[in-house]
Amino acid sequence: MEKHDTIVILDFGSQYSQLITRRVREAQVYCEMLPHDVAPATLEKLNPRGYILSGGPASVYAPHAPPIPRFVLESGRPILGICYGMQLLAHQLGGAVAESAKREYGFARLHPAKGSELFAGLPPDPQVWMSHGDRITRLPPGFEPIATTDNAPIAAMGDRQRNLYGLQFHPEVVHTPDGPQIIRNFLFRICECEGSWTPGSFVEERVAEIREEVGDRRILCALSGGVDSAVAATLAAKAVGHQLTCVFVDHGMLRQGEAERSLRLFDQHIDAKVLAVDASERFLRRLRGIVAPEEKRRIIGTEFIRVFEETAKSLGDFHFLLQGTLYPDVIESAGPQTAATAARIKTHHNVGGLPADMKFKLIEPLRYLFKDEVRAVGKTLGLPDEMVYRQPYPGPGLAVRCIGEITPERLAPLRAADAIVREEIEAAGLGREVWQYFAVLTPVKSVGVMGDGRTYANLVAVRAITSEDGMTADWARLPHDLLARISSRIVNEVAGVNRVVYDISSKPPATIEWE
């Protein structure tokens, strides 16, 4: 089987690191983002065609500033350093870096030198996005300046003999319109990548890998109803057929009509045995009195595994557990493939919420894909739009949208309000345009007037966001008349609710979910 070119992105803590990964993938070149202190054996296995060094918050002269691994510098492979990555190249190869007299944040006009492969095909004086406080004051031996700005005499540098390059600006952000072209130039002109990584090639590779790893053993799949687990299950079914058994667990925190709809789609489109397990009473009993978000996630993750283990025992011997874990899940859970300095944003039920004594070996064929890439793979596998374009939905379900204690009495109004939000946004034709939309039941009660009487009832928040991959998000500018209909219906149709608010927080600083 053809082995695709790989680019490794070494993460030094930049808020834009994941964007670099996306830009490389968009050029149909496979890449992985790894911590800056990655083990040599990991890189040897990947055999990358080149490296990209991300930016980062540190100064190269700060105590404990993370360095470029020596074996990377000595690999002979092309390297592109971005911002802090560029400064590290200069610092570690004999140049000098100093604090800028004038820090540079925001837009700038780039003046590339003629003949540079890195800037081939760019318009004159393209706009770039700067975000730095240090600058290079002396180039390392063998380097020359290949671009300037009005404030930065060395806005880019290059050593053409060794294929080492640095950019003081960020080509990965949308504020640098020609940034994708710069990244493509590095991939194709300098690293000589082929750009052959496609959804079709991904399917072929993953099916072969699953088949080889599993052999004649059996897989149990955690099927949630979302696109991630559906695509993972379809890949596994294509690989091992009858050796796969899927389990759909109703944990009591599903949305209105979720179980019936999911089982119908599974029956029509997934060529594997699917079992439905109603464990709602069990989960809700374990969650009684629990209000801390991380504790909820931990309990749900542990209980999921216990249900699967018991199900597997009743059906015979299963060696593997298949999950639809995605790259953002791994990154946000600060898993082993993220930078050592990364902060854990949340414990994802697929990543940080699994018990240490789990009896299964995990198979996660989508672990390094973003959501839009998973959808492309789903379409390649022939799954219908109803499954592929289903909005992202957290594994813990309404547990992360019911702030405070989880009880049947609190889930009922949340389930009804959420259904109204979904119905109205989809009826307005915005179901594809808005990345995610849902209701949140808050622990707040407020005074209201309904009819001629005073009420003291629940406050429901509505959340709708736009995003490309879930790593960053902005609140959706829904039409005012749509918001008015949603609010009116919730207050009039959902018992115990007298007030609706709309969440206009972006990510960051907020997260998409409330818990």
mmCIF file with all atom_site columns, C-alpha atoms in Angstrom, residues 236-404:
data_model
loop_
_atom_site.group_PDB
_atom_site.id
_atom_site.type_symbol
_atom_site.label_atom_id
_atom_site.label_alt_id
_atom_site.label_comp_id
_atom_site.label_asym_id
_atom_site.label_entity_id
_atom_site.label_seq_id
_atom_site.pdbx_PDB_ins_code
_atom_site.Cartn_x
_atom_site.Cartn_y
_atom_site.Cartn_z
_atom_site.occupancy
_atom_site.B_iso_or_equiv
_atom_site.pdbx_formal_charge
_atom_site.auth_seq_id
_atom_site.auth_comp_id
_atom_site.auth_asym_id
_atom_site.auth_atom_id
_atom_site.pdbx_PDB_model_num
ATOM 1   C CA . ALA A 1 236 ? -14.553 -1.402  11.163 1.00 0.00 ? 236 ALA A CA 1
ATOM 2   C CA . ALA A 1 237 ? -17.466 -3.204  9.479  1.00 0.00 ? 237 ALA A CA 1
ATOM 3   C CA . LYS A 1 238 ? -15.690 -2.765  6.136  1.00 0.00 ? 238 LYS A CA 1
ATOM 4   C CA . ALA A 1 239 ? -12.528 -4.223  7.694  1.00 0.00 ? 239 ALA A CA 1
ATOM 5   C CA . VAL A 1 240 ? -13.755 -7.182  9.750  1.00 0.00 ? 240 VAL A CA 1
ATOM 6   C CA . GLY A 1 241 ? -17.478 -7.611  9.003  1.00 0.00 ? 241 GLY A CA 1
ATOM 7   C CA . HIS A 1 242 ? -19.255 -9.970  11.421 1.00 0.00 ? 242 HIS A CA 1
ATOM 8   C CA . GLN A 1 243 ? -16.443 -9.654  13.998 1.00 0.00 ? 243 GLN A CA 1
ATOM 9   C CA . LEU A 1 244 ? -17.908 -6.239  14.898 1.00 0.00 ? 244 LEU A CA 1
ATOM 10  C CA . THR A 1 245 ? -20.797 -5.798  17.337 1.00 0.00 ? 245 THR A CA 1
ATOM 11  C CA . CYS A 1 246 ? -22.120 -2.295  18.015 1.00 0.00 ? 246 CYS A CA 1
ATOM 12  C CA . VAL A 1 247 ? -23.736 -1.292  21.295 1.00 0.00 ? 247 VAL A CA 1
ATOM 13  C CA . PHE A 1 248 ? -25.989 1.737   21.578 1.00 0.00 ? 248 PHE A CA 1
ATOM 14  C CA . VAL A 1 249 ? -26.374 2.761   25.214 1.00 0.00 ? 249 VAL A CA 1
ATOM 15  C CA . ASP A 1 250 ? -29.295 4.883   26.340 1.00 0.00 ? 250 ASP A CA 1
ATOM 16  C CA . HIS A 1 251 ? -27.817 6.578   29.393 1.00 0.00 ? 251 HIS A CA 1
ATOM 17  C CA . GLY A 1 252 ? -30.961 8.563   30.107 1.00 0.00 ? 252 GLY A CA 1
ATOM 18  C CA . MET A 1 253 ? -29.502 11.843  28.880 1.00 0.00 ? 253 MET A CA 1
ATOM 19  C CA . LEU A 1 254 ? -30.360 11.590  25.203 1.00 0.00 ? 254 LEU A CA 1
ATOM 20  C CA . ARG A 1 255 ? -32.213 14.272  23.292 1.00 0.00 ? 255 ARG A CA 1
ATOM 21  C CA . GLN A 1 256 ? -35.864 13.977  22.373 1.00 0.00 ? 256 GLN A CA 1
ATOM 22  C CA . GLY A 1 257 ? -36.377 11.112  19.896 1.00 0.00 ? 257 GLY A CA 1
ATOM 23  C CA . GLU A 1 258 ? -32.642 10.354  19.845 1.00 0.00 ? 258 GLU A CA 1
ATOM 24  C CA . ALA A 1 259 ? -32.777 6.613   20.510 1.00 0.00 ? 259 ALA A CA 1
ATOM 25  C CA . GLU A 1 260 ? -35.472 5.857   17.937 1.00 0.00 ? 260 GLU A CA 1
ATOM 26  C CA . ARG A 1 261 ? -33.845 7.940   15.211 1.00 0.00 ? 261 ARG A CA 1
ATOM 27  C CA . SER A 1 262 ? -30.358 6.530   15.820 1.00 0.00 ? 262 SER A CA 1
ATOM 28  C CA . LEU A 1 263 ? -31.453 2.887   15.790 1.00 0.00 ? 263 LEU A CA 1
ATOM 29  C CA . ARG A 1 264 ? -33.387 3.441   12.555 1.00 0.00 ? 264 ARG A CA 1
ATOM 30  C CA . LEU A 1 265 ? -30.307 4.874   10.831 1.00 0.00 ? 265 LEU A CA 1
ATOM 31  C CA . PHE A 1 266 ? -28.026 2.151   12.162 1.00 0.00 ? 266 PHE A CA 1
ATOM 32  C CA . ASP A 1 267 ? -30.341 -0.531  10.810 1.00 0.00 ? 267 ASP A CA 1
ATOM 33  C CA . GLN A 1 268 ? -30.387 1.103   7.374  1.00 0.00 ? 268 GLN A CA 1
ATOM 34  C CA . HIS A 1 269 ? -26.729 2.048   6.934  1.00 0.00 ? 269 HIS A CA 1
ATOM 35  C CA . ILE A 1 270 ? -24.340 0.119   9.217  1.00 0.00 ? 270 ILE A CA 1
ATOM 36  C CA . ASP A 1 271 ? -23.597 -3.436  8.160  1.00 0.00 ? 271 ASP A CA 1
ATOM 37  C CA . ALA A 1 272 ? -23.070 -4.869  11.633 1.00 0.00 ? 272 ALA A CA 1
ATOM 38  C CA . LYS A 1 273 ? -25.021 -6.264  14.539 1.00 0.00 ? 273 LYS A CA 1
ATOM 39  C CA . VAL A 1 274 ? -26.384 -3.421  16.715 1.00 0.00 ? 274 VAL A CA 1
ATOM 40  C CA . LEU A 1 275 ? -27.626 -3.959  20.273 1.00 0.00 ? 275 LEU A CA 1
ATOM 41  C CA . ALA A 1 276 ? -29.615 -1.364  22.214 1.00 0.00 ? 276 ALA A CA 1
ATOM 42  C CA . VAL A 1 277 ? -29.004 -1.247  25.960 1.00 0.00 ? 277 VAL A CA 1
ATOM 43  C CA . ASP A 1 278 ? -31.230 0.849   28.238 1.00 0.00 ? 278 ASP A CA 1
ATOM 44  C CA . ALA A 1 279 ? -29.000 1.800   31.174 1.00 0.00 ? 279 ALA A CA 1
ATOM 45  C CA . SER A 1 280 ? -30.730 5.096   31.973 1.00 0.00 ? 280 SER A CA 1
ATOM 46  C CA . GLU A 1 281 ? -31.714 4.251   35.555 1.00 0.00 ? 281 GLU A CA 1
ATOM 47  C CA . ARG A 1 282 ? -28.201 3.037   36.297 1.00 0.00 ? 282 ARG A CA 1
ATOM 48  C CA . PHE A 1 283 ? -26.518 6.226   35.012 1.00 0.00 ? 283 PHE A CA 1
ATOM 49  C CA . LEU A 1 284 ? -28.972 8.588   36.684 1.00 0.00 ? 284 LEU A CA 1
ATOM 50  C CA . ARG A 1 285 ? -28.584 6.757   39.978 1.00 0.00 ? 285 ARG A CA 1
ATOM 51  C CA . ARG A 1 286 ? -24.786 7.154   39.817 1.00 0.00 ? 286 ARG A CA 1
ATOM 52  C CA . LEU A 1 287 ? -25.146 10.864  39.013 1.00 0.00 ? 287 LEU A CA 1
ATOM 53  C CA . ARG A 1 288 ? -27.538 11.614  41.873 1.00 0.00 ? 288 ARG A CA 1
ATOM 54  C CA . GLY A 1 289 ? -26.276 14.590  43.890 1.00 0.00 ? 289 GLY A CA 1
ATOM 55  C CA . ILE A 1 290 ? -23.287 15.241  41.567 1.00 0.00 ? 290 ILE A CA 1
ATOM 56  C CA . VAL A 1 291 ? -22.877 18.845  40.367 1.00 0.00 ? 291 VAL A CA 1
ATOM 57  C CA . ALA A 1 292 ? -19.151 19.160  39.483 1.00 0.00 ? 292 ALA A CA 1
ATOM 58  C CA . PRO A 1 293 ? -18.712 18.991  35.661 1.00 0.00 ? 293 PRO A CA 1
ATOM 59  C CA . GLU A 1 294 ? -15.503 16.959  35.689 1.00 0.00 ? 294 GLU A CA 1
ATOM 60  C CA . GLU A 1 295 ? -16.979 14.478  38.155 1.00 0.00 ? 295 GLU A CA 1
ATOM 61  C CA . LYS A 1 296 ? -20.033 14.048  35.923 1.00 0.00 ? 296 LYS A CA 1
ATOM 62  C CA . ARG A 1 297 ? -17.793 13.307  32.938 1.00 0.00 ? 297 ARG A CA 1
ATOM 63  C CA . ARG A 1 298 ? -15.672 10.865  34.932 1.00 0.00 ? 298 ARG A CA 1
ATOM 64  C CA . ILE A 1 299 ? -18.699 8.969   36.215 1.00 0.00 ? 299 ILE A CA 1
ATOM 65  C CA . ILE A 1 300 ? -20.288 8.780   32.773 1.00 0.00 ? 300 ILE A CA 1
ATOM 66  C CA . GLY A 1 301 ? -17.046 7.631   31.136 1.00 0.00 ? 301 GLY A CA 1
ATOM 67  C CA . THR A 1 302 ? -16.475 4.950   33.759 1.00 0.00 ? 302 THR A CA 1
ATOM 68  C CA . GLU A 1 303 ? -20.071 3.744   33.670 1.00 0.00 ? 303 GLU A CA 1
ATOM 69  C CA . PHE A 1 304 ? -19.981 3.495   29.881 1.00 0.00 ? 304 PHE A CA 1
ATOM 70  C CA . ILE A 1 305 ? -17.025 1.155   30.056 1.00 0.00 ? 305 ILE A CA 1
ATOM 71  C CA . ARG A 1 306 ? -18.664 -0.940  32.783 1.00 0.00 ? 306 ARG A CA 1
ATOM 72  C CA . VAL A 1 307 ? -21.806 -1.308  30.627 1.00 0.00 ? 307 VAL A CA 1
ATOM 73  C CA . PHE A 1 308 ? -19.686 -2.349  27.645 1.00 0.00 ? 308 PHE A CA 1
ATOM 74  C CA . GLU A 1 309 ? -17.696 -4.837  29.706 1.00 0.00 ? 309 GLU A CA 1
ATOM 75  C CA . GLU A 1 310 ? -20.860 -6.440  31.065 1.00 0.00 ? 310 GLU A CA 1
ATOM 76  C CA . THR A 1 311 ? -22.411 -6.513  27.592 1.00 0.00 ? 311 THR A CA 1
ATOM 77  C CA . ALA A 1 312 ? -19.297 -8.083  26.122 1.00 0.00 ? 312 ALA A CA 1
ATOM 78  C CA . LYS A 1 313 ? -19.215 -10.733 28.864 1.00 0.00 ? 313 LYS A CA 1
ATOM 79  C CA . SER A 1 314 ? -22.809 -11.704 28.102 1.00 0.00 ? 314 SER A CA 1
ATOM 80  C CA . LEU A 1 315 ? -22.038 -12.013 24.382 1.00 0.00 ? 315 LEU A CA 1
ATOM 81  C CA . GLY A 1 316 ? -18.726 -13.803 24.548 1.00 0.00 ? 316 GLY A CA 1
ATOM 82  C CA . ASP A 1 317 ? -15.136 -12.667 24.242 1.00 0.00 ? 317 ASP A CA 1
ATOM 83  C CA . PHE A 1 318 ? -14.307 -9.198  22.899 1.00 0.00 ? 318 PHE A CA 1
ATOM 84  C CA . HIS A 1 319 ? -10.729 -7.951  22.795 1.00 0.00 ? 319 HIS A CA 1
ATOM 85  C CA . PHE A 1 320 ? -11.164 -4.450  21.337 1.00 0.00 ? 320 PHE A CA 1
ATOM 86  C CA . LEU A 1 321 ? -13.308 -1.380  22.029 1.00 0.00 ? 321 LEU A CA 1
ATOM 87  C CA . LEU A 1 322 ? -13.898 0.884   19.011 1.00 0.00 ? 322 LEU A CA 1
ATOM 88  C CA . GLN A 1 323 ? -14.482 4.621   19.647 1.00 0.00 ? 323 GLN A CA 1
ATOM 89  C CA . GLY A 1 324 ? -14.970 7.678   17.468 1.00 0.00 ? 324 GLY A CA 1
ATOM 90  C CA . THR A 1 325 ? -12.387 9.838   19.253 1.00 0.00 ? 325 THR A CA 1
ATOM 91  C CA . LEU A 1 326 ? -11.312 12.876  17.170 1.00 0.00 ? 326 LEU A CA 1
ATOM 92  C CA . TYR A 1 327 ? -8.198  15.048  17.145 1.00 0.00 ? 327 TYR A CA 1
ATOM 93  C CA . PRO A 1 328 ? -9.850  17.974  19.021 1.00 0.00 ? 328 PRO A CA 1
ATOM 94  C CA . ASP A 1 329 ? -10.868 15.491  21.753 1.00 0.00 ? 329 ASP A CA 1
ATOM 95  C CA . VAL A 1 330 ? -7.232  14.504  22.161 1.00 0.00 ? 330 VAL A CA 1
ATOM 96  C CA . ILE A 1 331 ? -5.933  18.077  22.049 1.00 0.00 ? 331 ILE A CA 1
ATOM 97  C CA . GLU A 1 332 ? -8.466  19.531  24.512 1.00 0.00 ? 332 GLU A CA 1
ATOM 98  C CA . SER A 1 333 ? -7.977  16.669  26.946 1.00 0.00 ? 333 SER A CA 1
ATOM 99  C CA . ALA A 1 334 ? -4.205  17.388  26.926 1.00 0.00 ? 334 ALA A CA 1
ATOM 100 C CA . GLY A 1 335 ? -3.552  13.811  25.935 1.00 0.00 ? 335 GLY A CA 1
ATOM 101 C CA . PRO A 1 336 ? -0.170  12.251  25.177 1.00 0.00 ? 336 PRO A CA 1
ATOM 102 C CA . GLN A 1 337 ? 0.076   13.757  21.701 1.00 0.00 ? 337 GLN A CA 1
ATOM 103 C CA . THR A 1 338 ? -0.157  17.370  22.852 1.00 0.00 ? 338 THR A CA 1
ATOM 104 C CA . ALA A 1 339 ? 2.494   19.713  24.142 1.00 0.00 ? 339 ALA A CA 1
ATOM 105 C CA . ALA A 1 340 ? 3.694   19.152  27.669 1.00 0.00 ? 340 ALA A CA 1
ATOM 106 C CA . THR A 1 341 ? 2.723   22.712  28.489 1.00 0.00 ? 341 THR A CA 1
ATOM 107 C CA . ALA A 1 342 ? -0.854  22.346  27.223 1.00 0.00 ? 342 ALA A CA 1
ATOM 108 C CA . ALA A 1 343 ? -3.667  22.965  29.667 1.00 0.00 ? 343 ALA A CA 1
ATOM 109 C CA . ARG A 1 344 ? -6.474  20.459  30.035 1.00 0.00 ? 344 ARG A CA 1
ATOM 110 C CA . ILE A 1 345 ? -9.654  22.215  28.965 1.00 0.00 ? 345 ILE A CA 1
ATOM 111 C CA . LYS A 1 346 ? -11.957 19.333  29.800 1.00 0.00 ? 346 LYS A CA 1
ATOM 112 C CA . THR A 1 347 ? -11.903 15.621  30.396 1.00 0.00 ? 347 THR A CA 1
ATOM 113 C CA . HIS A 1 348 ? -13.359 14.145  27.263 1.00 0.00 ? 348 HIS A CA 1
ATOM 114 C CA . HIS A 1 349 ? -15.392 11.002  27.839 1.00 0.00 ? 349 HIS A CA 1
ATOM 115 C CA . ASN A 1 350 ? -13.365 9.183   25.153 1.00 0.00 ? 350 ASN A CA 1
ATOM 116 C CA . VAL A 1 351 ? -9.956  10.334  26.388 1.00 0.00 ? 351 VAL A CA 1
ATOM 117 C CA . GLY A 1 352 ? -9.510  11.389  30.006 1.00 0.00 ? 352 GLY A CA 1
ATOM 118 C CA . GLY A 1 353 ? -12.711 9.813   31.317 1.00 0.00 ? 353 GLY A CA 1
ATOM 119 C CA . LEU A 1 354 ? -11.829 6.142   30.786 1.00 0.00 ? 354 LEU A CA 1
ATOM 120 C CA . PRO A 1 355 ? -10.998 3.925   33.786 1.00 0.00 ? 355 PRO A CA 1
ATOM 121 C CA . ALA A 1 356 ? -7.414  2.747   34.201 1.00 0.00 ? 356 ALA A CA 1
ATOM 122 C CA . ASP A 1 357 ? -8.480  -0.887  34.680 1.00 0.00 ? 357 ASP A CA 1
ATOM 123 C CA . MET A 1 358 ? -10.427 -1.078  31.423 1.00 0.00 ? 358 MET A CA 1
ATOM 124 C CA . LYS A 1 359 ? -10.400 -4.617  30.003 1.00 0.00 ? 359 LYS A CA 1
ATOM 125 C CA . PHE A 1 360 ? -10.443 -3.625  26.322 1.00 0.00 ? 360 PHE A CA 1
ATOM 126 C CA . LYS A 1 361 ? -7.743  -2.494  23.942 1.00 0.00 ? 361 LYS A CA 1
ATOM 127 C CA . LEU A 1 362 ? -8.868  0.732   22.266 1.00 0.00 ? 362 LEU A CA 1
ATOM 128 C CA . ILE A 1 363 ? -9.180  1.198   18.519 1.00 0.00 ? 363 ILE A CA 1
ATOM 129 C CA . GLU A 1 364 ? -9.598  4.847   17.503 1.00 0.00 ? 364 GLU A CA 1
ATOM 130 C CA . PRO A 1 365 ? -9.345  5.062   13.703 1.00 0.00 ? 365 PRO A CA 1
ATOM 131 C CA . LEU A 1 366 ? -10.379 8.754   13.611 1.00 0.00 ? 366 LEU A CA 1
ATOM 132 C CA . ARG A 1 367 ? -8.052  9.910   16.377 1.00 0.00 ? 367 ARG A CA 1
ATOM 133 C CA . TYR A 1 368 ? -6.106  12.326  14.167 1.00 0.00 ? 368 TYR A CA 1
ATOM 134 C CA . LEU A 1 369 ? -8.999  13.740  12.121 1.00 0.00 ? 369 LEU A CA 1
ATOM 135 C CA . PHE A 1 370 ? -10.924 16.976  12.492 1.00 0.00 ? 370 PHE A CA 1
ATOM 136 C CA . LYS A 1 371 ? -14.719 16.950  12.278 1.00 0.00 ? 371 LYS A CA 1
ATOM 137 C CA . ASP A 1 372 ? -14.914 18.155  8.671  1.00 0.00 ? 372 ASP A CA 1
ATOM 138 C CA . GLU A 1 373 ? -12.416 15.454  7.664  1.00 0.00 ? 373 GLU A CA 1
ATOM 139 C CA . VAL A 1 374 ? -14.580 12.822  9.369  1.00 0.00 ? 374 VAL A CA 1
ATOM 140 C CA . ARG A 1 375 ? -17.575 14.068  7.386  1.00 0.00 ? 375 ARG A CA 1
ATOM 141 C CA . ALA A 1 376 ? -15.604 13.763  4.146  1.00 0.00 ? 376 ALA A CA 1
ATOM 142 C CA . VAL A 1 377 ? -14.670 10.190  5.080  1.00 0.00 ? 377 VAL A CA 1
ATOM 143 C CA . GLY A 1 378 ? -18.315 9.455   5.907  1.00 0.00 ? 378 GLY A CA 1
ATOM 144 C CA . LYS A 1 379 ? -19.404 10.655  2.466  1.00 0.00 ? 379 LYS A CA 1
ATOM 145 C CA . THR A 1 380 ? -16.692 8.513   0.867  1.00 0.00 ? 380 THR A CA 1
ATOM 146 C CA . LEU A 1 381 ? -18.073 5.507   2.775  1.00 0.00 ? 381 LEU A CA 1
ATOM 147 C CA . GLY A 1 382 ? -21.549 6.229   1.419  1.00 0.00 ? 382 GLY A CA 1
ATOM 148 C CA . LEU A 1 383 ? -23.247 7.341   4.633  1.00 0.00 ? 383 LEU A CA 1
ATOM 149 C CA . PRO A 1 384 ? -26.320 9.596   4.150  1.00 0.00 ? 384 PRO A CA 1
ATOM 150 C CA . ASP A 1 385 ? -26.338 13.326  4.827  1.00 0.00 ? 385 ASP A CA 1
ATOM 151 C CA . GLU A 1 386 ? -28.649 12.763  7.791  1.00 0.00 ? 386 GLU A CA 1
ATOM 152 C CA . MET A 1 387 ? -25.761 10.999  9.550  1.00 0.00 ? 387 MET A CA 1
ATOM 153 C CA . VAL A 1 388 ? -22.769 12.813  8.073  1.00 0.00 ? 388 VAL A CA 1
ATOM 154 C CA . TYR A 1 389 ? -23.999 16.361  8.709  1.00 0.00 ? 389 TYR A CA 1
ATOM 155 C CA . ARG A 1 390 ? -25.572 15.738  12.097 1.00 0.00 ? 390 ARG A CA 1
ATOM 156 C CA . GLN A 1 391 ? -24.421 18.514  14.421 1.00 0.00 ? 391 GLN A CA 1
ATOM 157 C CA . PRO A 1 392 ? -21.697 17.594  16.919 1.00 0.00 ? 392 PRO A CA 1
ATOM 158 C CA . TYR A 1 393 ? -23.108 16.135  20.103 1.00 0.00 ? 393 TYR A CA 1
ATOM 159 C CA . PRO A 1 394 ? -21.169 15.333  23.292 1.00 0.00 ? 394 PRO A CA 1
ATOM 160 C CA . GLY A 1 395 ? -21.000 11.734  24.491 1.00 0.00 ? 395 GLY A CA 1
ATOM 161 C CA . PRO A 1 396 ? -22.280 12.653  27.986 1.00 0.00 ? 396 PRO A CA 1
ATOM 162 C CA . GLY A 1 397 ? -25.344 14.076  26.237 1.00 0.00 ? 397 GLY A CA 1
ATOM 163 C CA . LEU A 1 398 ? -27.590 16.436  28.139 1.00 0.00 ? 398 LEU A CA 1
ATOM 164 C CA . ALA A 1 399 ? -25.475 15.909  31.256 1.00 0.00 ? 399 ALA A CA 1
ATOM 165 C CA . VAL A 1 400 ? -23.160 18.718  30.089 1.00 0.00 ? 400 VAL A CA 1
ATOM 166 C CA . ARG A 1 401 ? -26.115 20.967  29.259 1.00 0.00 ? 401 ARG A CA 1
ATOM 167 C CA . CYS A 1 402 ? -27.970 20.487  32.533 1.00 0.00 ? 402 CYS A CA 1
ATOM 168 C CA . ILE A 1 403 ? -25.993 22.696  34.904 1.00 0.00 ? 403 ILE A CA 1
ATOM 169 C CA . GLY A 1 404 ? -26.156 21.354  38.418 1.00 0.00 ? 404 GLY A CA 1
#
